Coordinates of C-alpha atoms in Angstrom, one line a residue:
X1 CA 17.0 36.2 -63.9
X2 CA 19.0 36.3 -60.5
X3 CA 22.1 34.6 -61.5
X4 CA 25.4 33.2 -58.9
X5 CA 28.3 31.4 -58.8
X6 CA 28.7 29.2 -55.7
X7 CA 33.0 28.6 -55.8
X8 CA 35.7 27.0 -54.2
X9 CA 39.0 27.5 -54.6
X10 CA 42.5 26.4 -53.2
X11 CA 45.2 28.3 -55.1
X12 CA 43.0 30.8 -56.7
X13 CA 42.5 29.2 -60.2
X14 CA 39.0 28.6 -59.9
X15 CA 38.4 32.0 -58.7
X16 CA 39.7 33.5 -61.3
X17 CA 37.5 31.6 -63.7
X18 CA 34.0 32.3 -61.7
X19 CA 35.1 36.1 -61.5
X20 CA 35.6 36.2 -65.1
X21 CA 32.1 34.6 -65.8
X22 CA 30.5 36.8 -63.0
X23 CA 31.3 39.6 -64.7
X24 CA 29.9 38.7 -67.7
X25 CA 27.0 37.1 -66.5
X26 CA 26.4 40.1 -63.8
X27 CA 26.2 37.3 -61.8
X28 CA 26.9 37.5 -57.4
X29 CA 29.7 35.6 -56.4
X30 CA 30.0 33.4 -53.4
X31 CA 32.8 31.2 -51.9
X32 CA 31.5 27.9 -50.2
X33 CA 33.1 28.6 -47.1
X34 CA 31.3 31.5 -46.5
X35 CA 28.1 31.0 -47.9
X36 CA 24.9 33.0 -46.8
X37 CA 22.2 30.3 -47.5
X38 CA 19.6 33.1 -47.5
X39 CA 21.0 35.3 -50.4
X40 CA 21.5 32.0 -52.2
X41 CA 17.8 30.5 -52.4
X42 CA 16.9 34.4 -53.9
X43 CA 18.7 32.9 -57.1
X44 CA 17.1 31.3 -59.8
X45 CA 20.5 29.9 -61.2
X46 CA 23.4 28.6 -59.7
X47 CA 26.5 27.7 -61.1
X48 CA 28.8 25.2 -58.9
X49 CA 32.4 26.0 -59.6
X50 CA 35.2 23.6 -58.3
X51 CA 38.8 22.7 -59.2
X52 CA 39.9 18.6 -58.5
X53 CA 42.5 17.7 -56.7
X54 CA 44.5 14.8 -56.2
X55 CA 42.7 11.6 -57.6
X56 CA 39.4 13.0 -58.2
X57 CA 38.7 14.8 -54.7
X58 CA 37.0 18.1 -54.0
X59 CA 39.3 21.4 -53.5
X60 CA 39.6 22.3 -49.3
X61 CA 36.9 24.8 -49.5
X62 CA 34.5 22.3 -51.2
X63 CA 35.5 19.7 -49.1
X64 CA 34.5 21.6 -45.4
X65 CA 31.4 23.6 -46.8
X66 CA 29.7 20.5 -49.1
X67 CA 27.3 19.6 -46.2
X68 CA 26.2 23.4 -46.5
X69 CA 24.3 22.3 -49.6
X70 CA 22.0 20.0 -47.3
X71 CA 20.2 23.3 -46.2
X72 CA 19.9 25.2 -49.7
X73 CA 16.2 24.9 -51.2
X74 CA 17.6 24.3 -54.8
X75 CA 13.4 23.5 -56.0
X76 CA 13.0 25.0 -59.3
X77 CA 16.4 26.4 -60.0
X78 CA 18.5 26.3 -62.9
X79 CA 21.9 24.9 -62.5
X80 CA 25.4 24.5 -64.4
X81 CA 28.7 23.8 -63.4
X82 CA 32.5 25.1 -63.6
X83 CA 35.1 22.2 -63.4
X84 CA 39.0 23.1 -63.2
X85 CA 41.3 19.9 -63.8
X86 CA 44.7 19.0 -65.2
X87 CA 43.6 16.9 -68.1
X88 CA 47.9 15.8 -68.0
X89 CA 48.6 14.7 -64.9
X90 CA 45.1 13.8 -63.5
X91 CA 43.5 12.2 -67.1
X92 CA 41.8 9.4 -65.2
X93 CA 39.8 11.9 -63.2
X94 CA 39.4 15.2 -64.9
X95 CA 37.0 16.6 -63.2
X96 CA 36.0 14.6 -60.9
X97 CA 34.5 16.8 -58.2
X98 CA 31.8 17.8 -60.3
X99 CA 30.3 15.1 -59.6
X100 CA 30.7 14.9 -56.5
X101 CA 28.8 18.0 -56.0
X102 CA 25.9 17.0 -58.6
X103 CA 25.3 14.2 -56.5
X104 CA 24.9 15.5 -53.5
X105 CA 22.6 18.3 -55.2
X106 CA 20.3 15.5 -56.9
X107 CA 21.1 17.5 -59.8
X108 CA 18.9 14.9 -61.8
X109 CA 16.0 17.0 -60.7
X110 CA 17.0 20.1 -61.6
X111 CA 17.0 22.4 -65.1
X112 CA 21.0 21.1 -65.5
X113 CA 21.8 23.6 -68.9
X114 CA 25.5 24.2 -69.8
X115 CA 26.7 20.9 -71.2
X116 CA 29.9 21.8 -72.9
X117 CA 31.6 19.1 -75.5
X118 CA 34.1 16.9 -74.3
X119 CA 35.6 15.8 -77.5
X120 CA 38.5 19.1 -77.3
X121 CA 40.3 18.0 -74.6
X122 CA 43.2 14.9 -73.6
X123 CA 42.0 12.8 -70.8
X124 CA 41.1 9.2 -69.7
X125 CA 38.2 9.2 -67.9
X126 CA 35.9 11.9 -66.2
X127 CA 32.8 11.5 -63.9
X128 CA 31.2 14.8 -64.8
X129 CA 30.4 13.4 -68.4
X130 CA 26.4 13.2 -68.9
X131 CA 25.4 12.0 -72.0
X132 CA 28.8 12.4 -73.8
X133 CA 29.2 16.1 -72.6
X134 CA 30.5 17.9 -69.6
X135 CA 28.3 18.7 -67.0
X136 CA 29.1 22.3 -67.3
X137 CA 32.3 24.5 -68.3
X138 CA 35.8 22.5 -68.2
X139 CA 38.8 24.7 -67.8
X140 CA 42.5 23.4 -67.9
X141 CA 44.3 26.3 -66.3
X142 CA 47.5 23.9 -65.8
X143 CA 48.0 22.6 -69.7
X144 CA 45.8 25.3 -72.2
X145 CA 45.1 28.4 -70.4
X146 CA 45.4 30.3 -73.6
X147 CA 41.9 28.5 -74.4
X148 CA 40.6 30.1 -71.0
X149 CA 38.7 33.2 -72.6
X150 CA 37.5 31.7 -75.5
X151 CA 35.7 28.7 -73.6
X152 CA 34.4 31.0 -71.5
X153 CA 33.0 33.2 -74.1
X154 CA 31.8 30.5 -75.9
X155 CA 29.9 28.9 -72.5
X156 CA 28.6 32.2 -71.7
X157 CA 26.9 33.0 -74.8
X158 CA 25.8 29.0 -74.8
X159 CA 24.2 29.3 -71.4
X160 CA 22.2 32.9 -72.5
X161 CA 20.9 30.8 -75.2
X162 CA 19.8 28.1 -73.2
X163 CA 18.3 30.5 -70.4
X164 CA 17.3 33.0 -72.1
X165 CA 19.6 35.5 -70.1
X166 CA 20.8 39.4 -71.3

């Protein structure tokens, strides 16, 4: 299975985080603001990666390259997501641009694997929670980054469950 992540990143954080799973996953790596639509639709999954900033609003890259996704065939992929998000400061909208990217996908449609639980973090209110879980892997790189590698670990092995990958 032809595996990418599809990032944004303002500071580098989320970065970071898709590299790490990239590597594991042998996954190809692109930034939003650069994207090459064509070596994008040869994927069969796609993992959206994005920190929140503010109250709930997309990182800069996200923010100028989200229209990009009007052009990208996404029919019969599998998709997950990546969230970044200080669960402290920003509680009432961890997350947040997750689902800001989901809907503008019409991830509905789409094979959506990678839920991860929501119950082992601190935080008001999110809008990347489907059916109790996250929408994909939740990092908080600001408050716990010493549970960085082990949710990723954990996600990875969850999603080569789920999708049958190597």
């Amino acid at each position: 299975m032809n595996v990418g992540i599809i990032y944004g990143s303002n500071q580098g954080n989320t970065q970071a985080v898709s590299e790490k799973v990239a590597e594991k996953l042998e996954a190809g790596l692109f930034n939003i603001s650069d994207l090459d639509l064509k070596e994008v639709e040869k994927l069969d999954f796609i993992i959206f990666a994005s920190s929140t900033w503010g109250i709930g609003d997309l990182c800069d890259d996200w923010e100028m390259g989200l229209d990009k996704l009007d052009s990208l065939n996404l029919e019969n992929k599998t998709i997950s997501f990546i969230g970044l998000g200080d669960q402290m400061v920003y509680g009432s909208t961890f997350c947040d641009a997750l689902r800001i990217i989901y809907d503008k996908i019409g991830a509905a449609k789409l094979n959506h694997v990678g839920l991860w639980p929501s119950d082992n973090y601190e935080y008001d209110d999110s809008q990347s929670i489907i059916n109790g879980k996250f929408m994909g892997l939740i990092i908080d790189e600001d408050n716990e980054p010493e549970h960085t590698d082990v949710r990723i670990n954990q996600w990875v092995e969850q999603l080569r469950c789920e999708v049958s990958l190597n």
